[in-house]
Amino acid sequence: MGMEVAAEEEPKKKCRALIFTYGTLKRGFSNHNLIQDLVLTGDAVFRGAYTTSESFPLVCGPYRVPFLLNIPGSGHPVTGELYAVSAYGLSRMDELEGTSRGHYQRLGPVRVTRAAVAAEADDDSDDEAEAEAYFADRSYEMELWKKSGKLGFRWYGEKEAKGYVKRKDRPQNLSFLEHIRIFLSSSSTDQ
């Protein structure tokens, strides 16, 4: 019996970092398979639906990719999902989000509160928490905010994701940063 208790506690011991997800890592979206894999190995635990306590812009860039912008006080409180993740889980998420390539930055603390619809959490999660989130890189975040008409979303849902193009289906001859620069320089305001 002692081993069973230790095995049950192990994921909680190694999943210390809290990550607020707001886009394609959420359940029902294209990159959630990474989170599912991490949950299966004990490297991530779903904590529930949460909303940022402070307003942040949530906008779409090229291919309807969602970006949270580190411009506190602008936009709206954003609703997403909170996960506790291990160091290994963080490294996998950082890789997906391109933190070493200037795509996103993992920043915190971001104060979040349990969303009213969040009765489905896997554990006894707190009603409030401080987490990290993946924000658009500083090198282009203000241009994305201007391109969006300084309007953001409250969440990234089916409507906001309409037209999303998976990485494998995008032109492979350009880097993601090149796609962002082309998007920002285009005259289209279609977000």
Short mmCIF file of C-alpha atoms in Angstrom, two decimals:
data_model
loop_
_atom_site.label_atom_id
_atom_site.label_comp_id
_atom_site.label_asym_id
_atom_site.label_seq_id
_atom_site.Cartn_x
_atom_site.Cartn_y
_atom_site.Cartn_z
CA MET A 1 0.00 0.00 0.00
CA GLY A 2 2.86 2.37 0.74
CA MET A 3 4.01 2.18 -2.89
CA GLU A 4 0.52 3.04 -4.15
CA VAL A 5 0.47 6.24 -2.09
CA ALA A 6 3.93 7.19 -3.30
CA ALA A 7 2.91 6.55 -6.92
CA GLU A 8 -0.20 8.70 -6.54
CA GLU A 9 1.78 11.57 -5.00
CA GLU A 10 4.61 11.47 -7.55
CA PRO A 11 2.94 13.54 -10.30
CA LYS A 12 2.01 16.23 -7.76
CA LYS A 13 5.60 16.37 -6.48
CA LYS A 14 7.13 16.88 -9.90
CA CYS A 15 4.39 19.12 -11.37
CA ARG A 16 5.21 22.36 -9.61
CA ALA A 17 5.07 25.04 -12.31
CA LEU A 18 1.65 26.47 -13.14
CA ILE A 19 1.06 27.31 -16.80
CA PHE A 20 -1.98 29.23 -18.04
CA THR A 21 -2.91 28.13 -21.57
CA TYR A 22 -5.25 30.21 -23.71
CA GLY A 23 -4.95 28.91 -27.27
CA THR A 24 -4.10 25.76 -29.19
CA LEU A 25 -2.82 23.90 -26.11
CA LYS A 26 -6.35 23.88 -24.65
CA ARG A 27 -8.62 20.85 -24.85
CA GLY A 28 -10.23 20.52 -28.26
CA PHE A 29 -7.46 22.34 -30.14
CA SER A 30 -4.66 21.13 -32.39
CA ASN A 31 -1.71 21.24 -29.95
CA HIS A 32 -3.54 19.72 -26.98
CA ASN A 33 -2.01 16.35 -27.88
CA LEU A 34 1.22 17.59 -26.23
CA ILE A 35 -0.65 18.21 -22.96
CA GLN A 36 -2.37 14.81 -23.25
CA ASP A 37 1.02 13.12 -23.63
CA LEU A 38 2.35 15.01 -20.59
CA VAL A 39 -0.69 14.04 -18.51
CA LEU A 40 -0.18 10.36 -19.43
CA THR A 41 3.44 10.45 -18.22
CA GLY A 42 2.57 12.37 -15.04
CA ASP A 43 4.28 15.52 -16.32
CA ALA A 44 1.10 17.64 -16.36
CA VAL A 45 -2.07 17.86 -14.29
CA PHE A 46 -5.20 19.73 -15.39
CA ARG A 47 -6.17 22.25 -12.69
CA GLY A 48 -9.29 23.72 -14.31
CA ALA A 49 -10.62 26.64 -16.34
CA TYR A 50 -9.21 29.96 -15.12
CA THR A 51 -9.44 33.62 -16.12
CA THR A 52 -6.70 36.22 -15.82
CA SER A 53 -7.40 38.69 -13.01
CA GLU A 54 -5.95 41.47 -15.12
CA SER A 55 -6.85 42.36 -18.71
CA PHE A 56 -4.46 41.37 -21.49
CA PRO A 57 -4.86 41.54 -25.28
CA LEU A 58 -5.51 38.16 -26.89
CA VAL A 59 -5.21 38.46 -30.67
CA CYS A 60 -4.68 36.26 -33.71
CA GLY A 61 -1.68 36.51 -35.98
CA PRO A 62 -0.85 34.67 -39.17
CA TYR A 63 -2.84 31.49 -39.77
CA ARG A 64 -5.16 32.44 -36.87
CA VAL A 65 -2.42 31.57 -34.37
CA PRO A 66 -3.37 33.05 -30.97
CA PHE A 67 -1.05 35.43 -29.13
CA LEU A 68 -1.37 36.84 -25.62
CA LEU A 69 0.28 40.26 -25.48
CA ASN A 70 2.11 41.49 -22.40
CA ILE A 71 0.25 44.79 -22.28
CA PRO A 72 -1.48 44.60 -18.88
CA GLY A 73 -4.63 46.70 -18.60
CA SER A 74 -5.43 46.50 -22.33
CA GLY A 75 -7.81 43.98 -23.87
CA HIS A 76 -9.93 41.85 -21.55
CA PRO A 77 -9.54 39.27 -18.80
CA VAL A 78 -8.72 36.10 -20.76
CA THR A 79 -10.20 32.67 -20.03
CA GLY A 80 -8.13 29.54 -20.56
CA GLU A 81 -6.92 26.40 -18.80
CA LEU A 82 -4.45 26.01 -15.96
CA TYR A 83 -2.00 23.10 -15.80
CA ALA A 84 0.60 22.11 -13.23
CA VAL A 85 3.62 20.83 -15.15
CA SER A 86 6.99 19.26 -14.41
CA ALA A 87 10.37 20.63 -15.50
CA TYR A 88 10.27 18.17 -18.39
CA GLY A 89 6.76 19.37 -19.30
CA LEU A 90 7.98 22.97 -19.30
CA SER A 91 10.84 22.11 -21.63
CA ARG A 92 8.42 20.42 -24.07
CA MET A 93 6.02 23.38 -23.93
CA ASP A 94 8.89 25.86 -24.39
CA GLU A 95 9.99 23.89 -27.45
CA LEU A 96 6.48 23.92 -28.94
CA GLU A 97 6.09 27.65 -28.26
CA GLY A 98 9.48 28.49 -29.78
CA THR A 99 10.82 30.38 -26.76
CA SER A 100 14.42 29.89 -27.91
CA ARG A 101 13.52 31.10 -31.43
CA GLY A 102 11.81 34.37 -30.46
CA HIS A 103 8.25 33.21 -31.13
CA TYR A 104 6.89 33.43 -27.57
CA GLN A 105 8.20 34.27 -24.11
CA ARG A 106 7.15 32.41 -20.97
CA LEU A 107 6.44 35.15 -18.44
CA GLY A 108 4.89 35.45 -15.03
CA PRO A 109 3.49 35.82 -12.59
CA VAL A 110 0.04 36.11 -14.12
CA ARG A 111 -2.70 36.06 -11.48
CA VAL A 112 -5.62 33.83 -12.45
CA THR A 113 -8.93 32.97 -10.78
CA ARG A 114 -11.07 29.90 -11.25
CA ALA A 115 -13.63 30.50 -14.00
CA ALA A 116 -17.29 30.18 -13.06
CA VAL A 117 -17.64 27.17 -15.39
CA ALA A 118 -14.71 25.32 -13.82
CA ALA A 119 -16.31 22.60 -11.76
CA GLU A 120 -14.48 19.91 -13.75
CA ALA A 121 -10.95 20.23 -12.32
CA ASP A 122 -9.06 17.00 -11.62
CA ASP A 123 -8.06 18.03 -8.10
CA ASP A 124 -8.78 20.44 -5.28
CA SER A 125 -7.32 23.42 -7.13
CA ASP A 126 -7.21 26.81 -5.50
CA ASP A 127 -9.65 29.49 -6.58
CA GLU A 128 -6.72 31.85 -7.23
CA ALA A 129 -3.19 31.16 -8.40
CA GLU A 130 -0.12 32.76 -9.90
CA ALA A 131 1.01 31.14 -13.12
CA GLU A 132 3.21 31.71 -16.11
CA ALA A 133 1.87 32.14 -19.63
CA TYR A 134 3.28 32.24 -23.14
CA PHE A 135 3.21 35.80 -24.46
CA ALA A 136 4.09 37.04 -27.94
CA ASP A 137 7.75 38.00 -28.14
CA ARG A 138 8.40 41.67 -27.36
CA SER A 139 9.98 42.15 -30.79
CA TYR A 140 6.57 42.17 -32.49
CA GLU A 141 3.85 42.37 -29.79
CA MET A 142 3.06 46.09 -30.23
CA GLU A 143 2.76 45.65 -34.00
CA LEU A 144 0.34 42.74 -33.44
CA TRP A 145 -1.71 44.92 -31.09
CA LYS A 146 -1.90 47.71 -33.67
CA LYS A 147 -2.67 45.22 -36.47
CA SER A 148 -5.63 43.92 -34.45
CA GLY A 149 -7.06 47.43 -34.26
CA LYS A 150 -6.29 47.30 -30.53
CA LEU A 151 -9.17 44.86 -30.12
CA GLY A 152 -8.72 41.52 -28.44
CA PHE A 153 -10.72 38.44 -27.53
CA ARG A 154 -11.88 37.20 -24.13
CA TRP A 155 -11.03 33.61 -25.13
CA TYR A 156 -9.80 31.62 -28.08
CA GLY A 157 -12.72 29.45 -29.07
CA GLU A 158 -14.10 27.79 -32.16
CA LYS A 159 -15.16 31.12 -33.70
CA GLU A 160 -11.77 32.77 -33.09
CA ALA A 161 -9.91 29.71 -34.37
CA LYS A 162 -11.88 29.50 -37.63
CA GLY A 163 -9.28 29.48 -40.40
CA TYR A 164 -6.46 28.21 -38.14
CA VAL A 165 -3.76 26.45 -40.17
CA LYS A 166 -1.69 23.72 -38.52
CA ARG A 167 2.10 24.04 -38.71
CA LYS A 168 2.44 21.08 -41.06
CA ASP A 169 0.03 22.75 -43.51
CA ARG A 170 1.80 26.13 -43.61
CA PRO A 171 4.46 27.00 -46.20
CA GLN A 172 7.64 25.32 -44.95
CA ASN A 173 10.11 27.53 -46.82
CA LEU A 174 9.67 30.39 -44.30
CA SER A 175 10.31 30.56 -40.58
CA PHE A 176 7.44 31.39 -38.24
CA LEU A 177 9.00 34.82 -37.58
CA GLU A 178 9.01 35.45 -41.34
CA HIS A 179 5.31 34.51 -41.44
CA ILE A 180 4.69 37.00 -38.62
CA ARG A 181 6.59 39.78 -40.40
CA ILE A 182 4.67 39.17 -43.66
CA PHE A 183 1.38 39.19 -41.73
CA LEU A 184 2.30 42.46 -39.99
CA SER A 185 3.36 44.15 -43.23
CA SER A 186 0.26 43.10 -45.18
CA SER A 187 -2.52 45.63 -45.71
CA SER A 188 -5.20 43.11 -44.75
CA THR A 189 -6.80 43.65 -41.37
CA ASP A 190 -8.41 40.20 -41.37
CA GLN A 191 -7.67 38.79 -37.96
#
